[in-house]
Short mmCIF file of C-alpha atoms in Angstrom, two decimals:
data_model
loop_
_atom_site.label_atom_id
_atom_site.label_comp_id
_atom_site.label_asym_id
_atom_site.label_seq_id
_atom_site.Cartn_x
_atom_site.Cartn_y
_atom_site.Cartn_z
CA MET A 1 67.13 45.26 174.54
CA LYS A 2 70.23 45.19 172.41
CA ASN A 3 73.07 47.56 173.26
CA ARG A 4 71.05 49.35 175.83
CA VAL A 5 72.69 51.72 178.25
CA ASN A 6 70.42 51.10 181.17
CA VAL A 7 70.35 53.96 183.47
CA LYS A 8 68.05 55.27 186.01
CA GLU A 9 67.00 58.34 187.78
CA VAL A 10 69.91 59.71 189.74
CA LYS A 11 69.85 58.02 193.11
CA SER A 12 72.00 58.50 196.10
CA GLY A 13 72.13 54.79 196.81
CA LEU A 14 75.26 53.67 194.94
CA GLN A 15 74.48 50.05 195.66
CA ASP A 16 71.20 50.22 193.80
CA ARG A 17 72.85 51.56 190.71
CA ARG A 18 75.57 48.95 190.73
CA SER A 19 73.16 46.07 190.90
CA PHE A 20 70.99 47.56 188.20
CA LEU A 21 73.94 47.91 185.84
CA LYS A 22 75.13 44.46 186.68
CA ILE A 23 71.95 43.12 185.18
CA SER A 24 72.26 45.32 182.14
CA GLY A 25 75.89 44.27 181.73
CA LEU A 26 74.88 40.65 181.59
CA ALA A 27 72.33 41.37 178.92
CA LEU A 28 74.98 43.14 176.88
CA ALA A 29 77.51 40.36 177.29
CA GLY A 30 74.97 37.97 175.86
CA THR A 31 74.52 40.21 172.85
CA GLY A 32 78.26 40.27 172.34
CA LEU A 33 78.45 36.52 172.21
CA LEU A 34 75.75 36.37 169.60
CA LEU A 35 77.55 38.95 167.51
CA ALA A 36 80.84 37.09 167.73
CA GLY A 37 79.22 34.17 165.99
CA CYS A 38 78.23 36.19 162.95
CA SER A 39 80.21 36.14 159.75
CA ASP A 40 81.99 39.31 158.72
CA ASP A 41 79.86 39.22 155.60
CA ASP A 42 76.97 40.28 157.74
CA ASP A 43 78.73 43.46 158.77
CA ALA A 44 76.33 46.30 158.86
CA GLY A 45 77.49 49.44 157.13
CA GLY A 46 76.57 52.04 154.66
CA MET A 47 74.08 54.77 154.93
CA ALA A 48 71.33 54.00 157.35
CA ALA A 49 68.00 53.04 155.96
CA ASP A 50 65.35 55.53 156.94
CA ASN A 51 64.19 53.18 159.65
CA GLN A 52 67.71 53.16 161.17
CA LEU A 53 68.19 56.87 161.62
CA PRO A 54 69.17 58.06 165.08
CA GLY A 55 66.22 59.16 167.16
CA VAL A 56 63.75 58.30 169.87
CA ARG A 57 62.22 54.84 169.72
CA ASN A 58 59.76 53.71 172.37
CA GLY A 59 60.66 56.70 174.44
CA VAL A 60 64.44 56.13 174.39
CA PHE A 61 67.02 57.69 172.08
CA ASP A 62 68.64 55.15 169.78
CA LEU A 63 72.03 55.94 168.23
CA GLY A 64 70.88 54.59 164.87
CA GLY A 65 72.71 52.54 162.25
CA GLY A 66 74.97 53.12 159.25
CA ASP A 67 77.36 56.03 159.10
CA LEU A 68 75.06 58.34 161.04
CA GLY A 69 74.83 55.73 163.77
CA ILE A 70 78.61 55.46 163.99
CA LEU A 71 78.97 59.25 164.07
CA THR A 72 76.35 59.50 166.80
CA TYR A 73 78.12 56.75 168.74
CA ALA A 74 81.39 58.70 168.45
CA TYR A 75 79.54 61.85 169.54
CA ALA A 76 78.34 60.06 172.67
CA LEU A 77 81.89 58.97 173.52
CA GLU A 78 83.28 62.44 172.91
CA GLN A 79 80.57 63.89 175.16
CA LEU A 80 81.77 61.60 177.92
CA GLU A 81 85.44 62.47 177.45
CA ALA A 82 84.77 66.21 177.20
CA ASP A 83 82.61 66.13 180.31
CA PHE A 84 85.23 64.21 182.28
CA TYR A 85 88.09 66.60 181.48
CA THR A 86 85.85 69.61 182.05
CA ARG A 87 85.34 68.39 185.60
CA VAL A 88 89.06 67.64 185.96
CA VAL A 89 90.21 71.14 185.01
CA ASN A 90 87.37 72.82 186.93
CA ASN A 91 88.17 71.01 190.15
CA ASN A 92 89.19 73.35 192.96
CA ASN A 93 92.33 71.36 193.68
CA PHE A 94 93.45 71.03 190.06
CA THR A 95 96.51 73.27 190.36
CA SER A 96 97.63 71.81 193.67
CA VAL A 97 97.13 68.14 192.86
CA PHE A 98 98.82 68.00 189.45
CA SER A 99 102.33 68.99 188.41
CA ALA A 100 102.77 71.77 185.85
CA GLU A 101 103.38 69.19 183.12
CA GLU A 102 100.31 67.20 184.12
CA GLN A 103 98.17 70.32 184.18
CA GLU A 104 99.32 71.28 180.71
CA ILE A 105 98.47 67.84 179.37
CA LEU A 106 95.07 67.63 181.09
CA VAL A 107 94.11 71.11 179.89
CA ASP A 108 95.08 70.12 176.34
CA LEU A 109 92.99 66.97 176.62
CA TYR A 110 90.07 69.06 177.84
CA ASN A 111 90.57 71.40 174.85
CA HIS A 112 90.79 68.58 172.32
CA GLU A 113 87.81 66.59 173.59
CA VAL A 114 85.58 69.65 173.69
CA VAL A 115 86.64 70.42 170.11
CA HIS A 116 85.83 66.83 169.11
CA ARG A 117 82.43 67.01 170.77
CA GLU A 118 81.55 70.32 169.14
CA PHE A 119 82.77 69.04 165.77
CA PHE A 120 80.49 65.99 165.96
CA ARG A 121 77.54 68.09 167.06
CA ALA A 122 78.04 70.33 164.01
CA ALA A 123 78.81 67.51 161.56
CA ILE A 124 75.85 65.38 162.60
CA SER A 125 73.53 68.38 162.66
CA GLY A 126 74.62 69.15 159.12
CA ALA A 127 74.08 65.58 157.96
CA LEU A 128 70.60 65.58 159.53
CA ASN A 129 69.56 68.60 157.45
CA GLY A 130 68.00 70.38 160.39
CA ASP A 131 66.10 67.38 161.74
CA THR A 132 67.21 68.28 165.26
CA ALA A 133 65.10 65.59 166.91
CA ARG A 134 67.56 63.05 165.51
CA LEU A 135 70.58 64.70 167.14
CA LEU A 136 71.72 62.91 170.28
CA PRO A 137 70.80 65.17 173.21
CA ASN A 138 73.35 66.38 175.71
CA LEU A 139 74.05 63.38 177.89
CA GLU A 140 74.13 63.71 181.64
CA PHE A 141 76.92 62.24 183.70
CA ASP A 142 77.37 61.36 187.34
CA TYR A 143 80.72 60.03 188.54
CA GLY A 144 79.45 58.91 191.91
CA SER A 145 82.23 58.92 194.46
CA LEU A 146 85.05 59.47 191.94
CA ASN A 147 87.49 61.89 193.56
CA PHE A 148 88.52 64.52 191.02
CA GLY A 149 91.00 65.82 193.55
CA ASN A 150 92.96 62.56 193.54
CA ARG A 151 95.81 62.50 191.03
CA LEU A 152 95.97 58.74 190.58
CA THR A 153 92.21 58.32 190.26
CA VAL A 154 91.99 61.02 187.61
CA LEU A 155 94.95 59.73 185.60
CA GLN A 156 93.77 56.13 185.73
CA THR A 157 90.28 57.14 184.63
CA ALA A 158 91.80 59.21 181.84
CA LYS A 159 93.83 56.20 180.76
CA THR A 160 90.71 54.05 180.62
CA LEU A 161 88.80 56.67 178.64
CA GLU A 162 91.61 57.27 176.12
CA ASP A 163 92.33 53.58 175.57
CA THR A 164 88.60 53.02 175.17
CA GLY A 165 88.48 55.82 172.62
CA VAL A 166 91.29 54.22 170.62
CA ALA A 167 89.60 50.81 170.71
CA ALA A 168 86.26 52.35 169.77
CA TYR A 169 87.48 54.23 166.70
CA ASN A 170 89.71 51.35 165.60
CA GLY A 171 86.79 48.95 165.87
CA ALA A 172 84.27 51.27 164.22
CA GLY A 173 86.31 52.12 161.13
CA ARG A 174 85.24 49.03 159.20
CA TYR A 175 81.58 49.95 159.60
CA ILE A 176 81.98 53.38 158.00
CA SER A 177 81.02 53.48 154.33
CA ASP A 178 81.73 57.11 153.45
CA VAL A 179 85.44 57.63 152.81
CA ASN A 180 85.27 61.21 154.13
CA TYR A 181 83.82 60.08 157.45
CA LEU A 182 86.44 57.35 157.62
CA LEU A 183 89.18 59.94 157.17
CA ILE A 184 87.70 62.14 159.89
CA ALA A 185 87.63 59.18 162.27
CA GLY A 186 91.27 58.52 161.38
CA LYS A 187 92.18 62.13 162.13
CA ILE A 188 90.64 61.84 165.59
CA VAL A 189 91.75 58.36 166.63
CA SER A 190 95.45 59.16 166.34
CA VAL A 191 94.95 62.14 168.63
CA GLU A 192 93.19 59.84 171.12
CA ALA A 193 96.16 57.47 170.86
CA ARG A 194 98.54 60.38 171.48
CA HIS A 195 96.51 61.21 174.60
CA ALA A 196 96.62 57.60 175.80
CA SER A 197 100.39 57.52 175.32
CA ALA A 198 100.95 60.71 177.32
CA ILE A 199 98.65 59.71 180.19
CA ARG A 200 100.21 56.26 180.38
CA ASP A 201 103.67 57.79 180.54
CA LEU A 202 102.58 60.12 183.34
CA LEU A 203 101.49 57.06 185.30
CA ASN A 204 104.71 55.14 184.65
CA PRO A 205 107.36 57.50 183.25
CA GLY A 206 110.05 56.18 180.94
CA SER A 207 108.58 52.69 180.82
CA ALA A 208 107.13 50.80 177.86
CA ASP A 209 103.61 51.56 179.11
CA PHE A 210 102.98 54.37 176.60
CA ALA A 211 102.29 51.52 174.16
CA GLY A 212 102.09 48.76 176.73
CA ASN A 213 101.60 45.08 176.15
CA ASP A 214 98.17 45.36 177.72
CA VAL A 215 96.96 47.35 174.69
CA VAL A 216 99.39 46.50 171.87
CA THR A 217 99.66 42.80 171.10
CA THR A 218 103.36 42.00 171.03
CA ASP A 219 103.45 39.43 168.23
CA THR A 220 101.40 41.53 165.80
CA GLY A 221 102.09 45.05 166.98
CA LEU A 222 98.36 45.77 166.71
CA ASP A 223 96.53 48.17 169.01
CA VAL A 224 93.15 47.51 170.59
CA ALA A 225 89.97 47.47 168.46
CA ARG A 226 86.55 46.62 169.81
CA ARG A 227 83.03 46.60 168.37
CA PRO A 228 80.53 49.31 169.30
CA SER A 229 78.41 46.83 171.28
CA GLN A 230 81.40 45.88 173.38
CA ILE A 231 82.46 49.47 173.97
CA ILE A 232 78.92 50.47 174.92
CA SER A 233 78.78 47.67 177.44
CA GLU A 234 82.12 48.78 178.90
CA VAL A 235 80.97 52.37 179.12
CA ALA A 236 77.76 51.26 180.81
CA ALA A 237 79.85 49.38 183.34
CA LEU A 238 81.64 52.62 184.25
CA ASP A 239 78.31 53.63 185.76
CA VAL A 240 78.71 57.25 184.73
CA VAL A 241 76.28 57.93 181.89
CA GLN A 242 72.92 58.99 183.34
CA THR A 243 70.98 59.46 180.12
CA GLN A 244 69.44 56.32 178.78
CA PHE A 245 70.07 55.44 175.16
CA THR A 246 70.08 52.34 172.99
CA ALA A 247 72.16 51.17 170.03
CA GLN A 248 69.95 48.62 168.36
CA PHE A 249 71.49 49.02 164.92
CA LEU A 250 75.20 49.08 165.73
CA PRO A 251 77.28 45.89 165.47
CA MET B 1 90.13 40.13 166.00
CA ASN B 2 90.94 36.60 165.13
CA ILE B 3 94.46 36.75 163.74
CA LEU B 4 94.12 33.61 161.63
CA LYS B 5 91.03 34.94 159.99
CA PHE B 6 92.89 38.17 159.42
CA ILE B 7 95.88 36.55 157.75
CA GLU B 8 93.54 34.42 155.68
CA SER B 9 91.79 37.51 154.42
CA PHE B 10 95.11 38.99 153.38
CA THR B 11 96.41 36.07 151.44
CA ASP B 12 93.50 35.96 149.08
CA GLU B 13 95.15 37.59 146.12
CA LYS B 14 91.94 38.17 144.31
CA LEU B 15 90.85 40.35 147.18
CA LEU B 16 94.11 42.21 147.32
CA ASN B 17 94.19 42.89 143.63
CA SER B 18 90.56 43.62 143.23
CA LYS B 19 89.90 46.70 141.22
CA GLY B 20 86.56 47.82 142.42
CA SER B 21 84.57 50.83 141.50
CA ARG B 22 86.82 53.02 143.62
CA ARG B 23 89.79 52.26 141.44
CA GLU B 24 87.81 52.90 138.31
CA SER B 25 86.56 56.21 139.54
CA PHE B 26 90.10 57.16 140.51
CA ASN B 27 91.26 56.47 136.97
CA GLN B 28 88.44 58.50 135.56
CA PHE B 29 89.49 61.26 137.85
CA LYS B 30 93.02 61.10 136.47
CA ALA B 31 91.76 61.07 132.91
CA LEU B 32 90.18 64.42 133.55
CA GLY B 33 93.57 65.75 134.53
CA THR B 34 92.38 66.78 137.95
CA ASN B 35 94.35 64.38 140.08
CA GLY B 36 94.81 66.54 143.13
CA ALA B 37 97.37 64.26 144.74
CA MET B 38 99.79 64.70 141.87
CA SER B 39 99.19 68.28 140.83
CA ALA B 40 99.00 69.86 144.25
CA LEU B 41 102.33 68.64 145.61
CA PRO B 42 103.14 71.11 148.37
CA LEU B 43 106.16 73.30 147.86
CA GLY B 44 107.80 71.99 151.00
CA LEU B 45 107.82 68.48 149.65
CA LEU B 46 109.62 69.58 146.55
CA THR B 47 112.21 71.15 148.80
CA PHE B 48 112.43 67.96 150.81
CA ALA B 49 112.98 65.91 147.68
CA SER B 50 115.46 68.24 146.05
CA GLY B 51 118.50 67.12 148.01
CA GLN B 52 121.02 64.55 146.86
CA LYS B 53 118.24 62.10 146.12
CA ALA B 54 115.85 64.17 144.12
CA ASN B 55 114.77 61.35 141.87
CA ALA B 56 112.22 59.87 144.21
CA ALA B 57 110.08 58.54 141.40
CA THR B 58 112.65 55.88 140.50
CA THR B 59 112.32 54.00 143.78
CA ALA B 60 110.93 50.55 143.46
CA PHE B 61 107.81 50.73 145.55
CA ALA B 62 104.31 51.88 144.78
CA ALA B 63 104.24 55.64 144.58
CA THR B 64 100.56 56.40 144.54
CA ALA B 65 99.06 53.59 146.61
CA GLU B 66 95.62 53.40 145.03
CA THR B 67 94.82 49.73 145.58
CA PRO B 68 94.83 47.76 148.80
CA THR B 69 98.01 46.03 147.63
CA GLN B 70 99.77 49.29 146.92
CA ALA B 71 98.59 50.71 150.23
CA LEU B 72 100.13 47.74 152.06
CA GLN B 73 103.33 47.98 150.03
CA LEU B 74 103.72 51.60 151.01
CA ALA B 75 103.05 50.64 154.63
CA LEU B 76 105.64 47.88 154.45
CA THR B 77 108.23 50.27 153.04
CA LEU B 78 107.69 52.63 155.94
CA GLU B 79 107.82 49.78 158.45
CA TYR B 80 111.06 48.47 156.90
CA LEU B 81 112.49 51.94 157.34
CA GLU B 82 111.47 52.23 160.98
CA ASP B 83 112.45 48.66 161.81
CA ASP B 84 115.95 49.09 160.33
CA PHE B 85 116.35 52.47 161.95
CA TYR B 86 115.63 51.27 165.50
CA GLU B 87 117.51 48.02 165.09
CA MET B 88 120.65 49.87 164.01
CA ALA B 89 120.25 52.44 166.78
CA LEU B 90 119.80 49.83 169.50
CA ALA B 91 122.91 48.03 168.23
CA MET B 92 125.06 51.11 168.79
CA ASN B 93 126.90 51.00 172.10
CA ASN B 94 126.73 54.59 173.23
CA LEU B 95 123.77 56.04 171.42
CA ILE B 96 120.62 55.44 173.49
CA PRO B 97 121.03 56.11 177.23
CA ALA B 98 120.04 53.27 179.55
CA ALA B 99 117.11 55.28 180.91
CA ASP B 100 115.50 55.48 177.47
CA ARG B 101 116.19 52.00 176.18
CA ALA B 102 112.91 50.52 177.41
CA VAL B 103 111.05 53.01 175.25
CA PHE B 104 112.98 52.26 172.07
CA GLU B 105 113.04 48.52 172.64
CA GLN B 106 109.26 48.61 172.82
CA ILE B 107 108.99 50.71 169.67
CA ALA B 108 111.43 48.43 167.84
CA LEU B 109 109.42 45.39 168.91
CA HIS B 110 106.29 46.85 167.34
CA GLU B 111 107.95 47.95 164.11
CA ASN B 112 109.41 44.49 163.65
CA ALA B 113 106.02 42.91 164.26
CA HIS B 114 104.47 45.27 161.71
CA VAL B 115 107.04 44.21 159.11
CA GLN B 116 106.29 40.52 159.70
CA LEU B 117 102.54 41.11 159.64
CA LEU B 118 102.59 43.13 156.42
CA ARG B 119 104.91 40.65 154.71
CA SER B 120 102.51 37.81 155.54
CA ALA B 121 99.59 39.90 154.47
CA LEU B 122 101.08 40.75 151.10
CA GLY B 123 102.02 37.17 150.30
CA ALA B 124 103.10 37.00 146.66
CA ASN B 125 102.91 40.78 146.41
CA VAL B 126 105.54 41.30 149.07
CA ILE B 127 108.29 43.79 148.27
CA GLU B 128 111.80 43.31 149.59
CA LYS B 129 113.52 45.70 151.92
CA PRO B 130 115.22 48.63 150.19
CA GLU B 131 118.68 49.77 151.24
CA PHE B 132 118.44 52.67 153.66
CA ASP B 133 120.89 55.46 154.33
CA PHE B 134 119.77 57.16 157.52
CA THR B 135 122.65 59.64 157.29
CA VAL B 136 121.41 60.89 153.89
CA ASN B 137 124.90 60.80 152.37
CA GLY B 138 126.49 61.92 155.61
CA ALA B 139 124.24 64.93 156.14
CA PHE B 140 122.95 63.56 159.46
CA ASP B 141 125.05 62.05 162.30
CA THR B 142 122.12 59.78 163.00
CA PHE B 143 123.78 56.93 164.88
CA THR B 144 126.48 58.86 166.70
CA ASN B 145 124.39 61.75 168.04
CA TYR B 146 121.40 60.93 170.24
CA GLN B 147 119.74 64.24 169.46
CA THR B 148 119.84 63.53 165.72
CA PHE B 149 118.53 60.02 166.29
CA LEU B 150 115.63 61.39 168.34
CA ALA B 151 114.86 64.03 165.72
CA LEU B 152 114.61 61.41 162.98
CA ALA B 153 112.64 59.06 165.23
CA GLN B 154 110.05 61.77 165.76
CA ALA B 155 109.91 62.57 162.05
CA PHE B 156 109.47 58.89 161.15
CA GLU B 157 106.74 58.29 163.73
CA ASP B 158 104.79 61.42 162.85
CA THR B 159 105.14 60.44 159.18
CA GLY B 160 103.86 56.96 159.94
CA VAL B 161 100.75 58.33 161.61
CA ARG B 162 99.97 60.53 158.63
CA ALA B 163 100.80 57.92 156.00
CA TYR B 164 98.53 55.22 157.45
CA LYS B 165 95.77 57.79 157.78
CA GLY B 166 96.18 58.61 154.12
CA GLN B 167 95.78 54.95 153.15
CA ALA B 168 92.61 54.24 155.12
CA GLY B 169 90.38 55.24 152.23
CA ASN B 170 92.26 52.90 149.89
CA LEU B 171 91.42 50.01 152.20
CA ILE B 172 87.74 50.82 152.67
CA THR B 173 86.63 47.88 150.54
CA GLN B 174 88.67 45.47 152.71
CA PRO B 175 87.32 45.60 156.29
CA ALA B 176 89.92 43.27 157.80
CA LEU B 177 92.82 45.09 156.16
CA LEU B 178 91.38 48.44 157.10
CA GLU B 179 91.02 47.45 160.72
CA ALA B 180 94.58 46.14 160.89
CA ALA B 181 95.90 49.33 159.30
CA LEU B 182 93.97 51.39 161.84
CA GLN B 183 95.41 49.25 164.64
CA ILE B 184 98.94 49.94 163.40
CA HIS B 185 98.11 53.60 162.85
CA SER B 186 97.24 54.20 166.50
CA VAL B 187 100.39 52.40 167.64
CA GLU B 188 102.46 54.78 165.54
CA ALA B 189 100.62 57.65 167.22
CA ARG B 190 101.47 56.28 170.67
CA HIS B 191 105.11 56.04 169.60
CA ALA B 192 105.14 59.53 168.11
CA THR B 193 103.87 61.11 171.30
CA GLN B 194 106.41 59.30 173.46
CA VAL B 195 109.31 60.44 171.28
CA ARG B 196 107.97 64.00 171.11
CA ARG B 197 107.60 64.19 174.88
CA LEU B 198 111.04 62.68 175.39
CA ARG B 199 112.60 65.35 173.17
CA ASP B 200 110.69 68.00 175.07
CA ARG B 201 111.77 66.62 178.44
CA LEU B 202 115.40 66.59 177.36
CA GLY B 203 115.13 70.25 176.41
CA LEU B 204 115.74 69.56 172.72
CA ASP B 205 112.47 71.14 171.72
CA ASN B 206 109.49 72.93 173.21
CA ILE B 207 106.72 70.71 171.92
CA LYS B 208 103.75 68.67 173.05
CA GLY B 209 102.83 65.06 172.40
CA TRP B 210 100.44 66.35 169.70
CA VAL B 211 101.29 68.41 166.67
CA THR B 212 100.69 72.14 167.02
CA GLY B 213 99.99 73.90 163.73
CA ASP B 214 102.44 73.07 160.94
CA SER B 215 105.38 73.33 163.29
CA ARG B 216 108.37 71.01 163.05
CA GLY B 217 109.83 72.67 166.16
CA THR B 218 113.60 72.32 166.19
CA LEU B 219 113.68 69.45 163.71
CA PRO B 220 115.90 69.99 160.64
CA SER B 221 114.31 71.87 157.76
CA GLN B 222 114.33 68.72 155.61
CA THR B 223 111.50 67.39 157.79
CA GLN B 224 109.08 70.24 157.14
CA ALA B 225 107.17 68.05 154.68
CA VAL B 226 106.25 65.84 157.63
CA TYR B 227 104.27 68.71 159.15
CA ASN B 228 102.95 70.68 156.20
CA GLY B 229 99.18 70.76 156.32
CA GLU B 230 98.92 69.71 159.99
CA GLY B 231 97.62 73.17 160.85
CA ASN B 232 94.36 72.55 159.01
CA THR B 233 91.38 73.91 160.94
CA ASN B 234 88.64 73.05 158.45
CA GLN B 235 87.06 69.67 159.20
CA ALA B 236 84.12 69.00 156.90
CA GLY B 237 83.37 72.71 156.85
CA PHE B 238 83.60 73.11 160.63
CA ASN B 239 86.17 75.61 161.90
CA THR B 240 87.92 73.77 164.72
CA ALA B 241 89.75 76.94 165.78
CA SER B 242 86.48 78.67 166.65
CA VAL B 243 85.27 76.41 169.46
CA THR B 244 84.39 78.26 172.62
CA ALA B 245 84.02 76.72 176.04
CA THR B 246 80.57 76.60 177.61
CA ASN B 247 81.64 75.36 181.01
CA GLY B 248 85.35 75.59 181.61
CA PRO B 249 88.53 77.47 180.77
CA ALA B 250 88.71 79.31 177.42
CA ILE B 251 89.85 77.12 174.56
CA PRO B 252 92.76 78.56 172.57
CA SER B 253 92.33 78.58 168.80
CA ALA B 254 95.51 76.47 168.41
CA ALA B 255 93.67 73.57 170.06
CA GLY B 256 91.57 73.19 166.91
CA ALA B 257 94.38 71.96 164.67
CA GLU B 258 95.92 69.96 167.52
CA SER B 259 92.70 67.99 167.87
CA PHE B 260 92.91 66.51 164.37
CA ASP B 261 95.92 64.82 162.78
CA GLU B 262 96.08 65.19 159.01
CA PRO B 263 96.80 62.54 156.36
CA LEU B 264 99.67 62.34 153.89
CA SER B 265 98.97 61.11 150.38
CA GLY B 266 100.88 58.09 149.12
CA THR B 267 102.99 60.38 146.99
CA GLU B 268 103.83 62.63 149.91
CA ALA B 269 104.74 59.73 152.21
CA THR B 270 106.83 58.13 149.46
CA THR B 271 108.72 61.35 148.88
CA ILE B 272 109.60 61.62 152.56
CA ALA B 273 110.74 58.00 152.79
CA SER B 274 112.73 58.27 149.58
CA LEU B 275 115.16 60.69 151.15
CA PHE B 276 116.46 57.77 153.20
CA ILE B 277 116.39 55.10 150.49
CA VAL B 278 119.48 54.35 148.43
CA PRO B 279 118.32 54.47 144.80
#
């Protein structure tokens, strides 16, 4: 049950979903503690063994291990971001709720995240040599009561997603073994960081929040970086991803 | 991550100086005379370097950054440059308006922390701070004109993003170093976007927080090397400019290049920094 995004059939009862994920969150936290005790020498990495390829295991899609696992993990995150901004820009009140500057930024973020998603779909498909069953399916999302017509709600959710993206790529880099994939991840993470900076400044203009002390440690000047297992548990806690998947082979 | 563990990993000189298979293959590559980084120096960089300080190769720091040590030395050079730049700017009485000081104090805080971190990390391999001339022999009124200061700030931050990206591969054998470099890299990107948006808001440029094509906007021509190659739309064979929307507004082709920041080689980053280093 490691790194499992436990989801359910879409239900109207929000309370049921929350309690279900609460249990799954606890399971994930336990996994995280175990991982924290491991030496860095045990870091997984490299090309996945054949038995760690992405694909369905026991009826549930697993993201897989090695570089393909990391790419599939990134693909899942980009699917989430792209879906979120698609809903933001498609909302009926988009042009009335957001200022012209905010609209321009949110449309750009929609553009970029859709490009990222489509890039990963193509890159992973290529690496799988046509074995389409191993490509992560299109995930389904349900944002519950999230009000896409509320400026603050949208911007705060965007901030969470972008900061999470930065932490995810920063924390995944060390598990990538192919230098070309590492470079691609580097090309994307700085764009995610640019997004985070812009959204943070929209929320608190002219302040230090664009690179705030909540994300950049002041004595080291280092940005956030978190392991895939931790990110997956955080994403599960958002209670948005409806499609069940596991990540048994990611650190 | 655990910072003590991180510092510990840095100060192991054997690790820093290790010449693994990557280094060997790089040398073999050079022996064949096909070293792309050296032979394919973009024209714009040559222009950038051909000013008063054309002799970039004589500067003291690592020019090619092949090893983890050289990668960190290049990073430290760039951090010295940024740290000095913001410290001098913040010390000027009438340069940065009160409304913008919080932004530059935060950036300066980070650049200073990066200098300290990289110095500790390099240990015996530390390089000392070069002497900088941010006016480039008086060509730029950097510390008396806020617009010039902002222009250089943007160029330095966008350079930093690209330079760290270019060093990631050189750190791939050192997970702790790589992760720290990535963590600095994204901070530089946060900075870059803030400065870009500030310049846009002040009407000094018509730009976004992300780089569009190869455009330097209204920055001086000497900075074109900072943006050359940013318009790349080929990512691992995928044409990023060709993405079409399935459920939403049409996606302009320019979004493709915006979605991916491009790296600078060690040589390219060194050439840009050298313009501001007193030989």
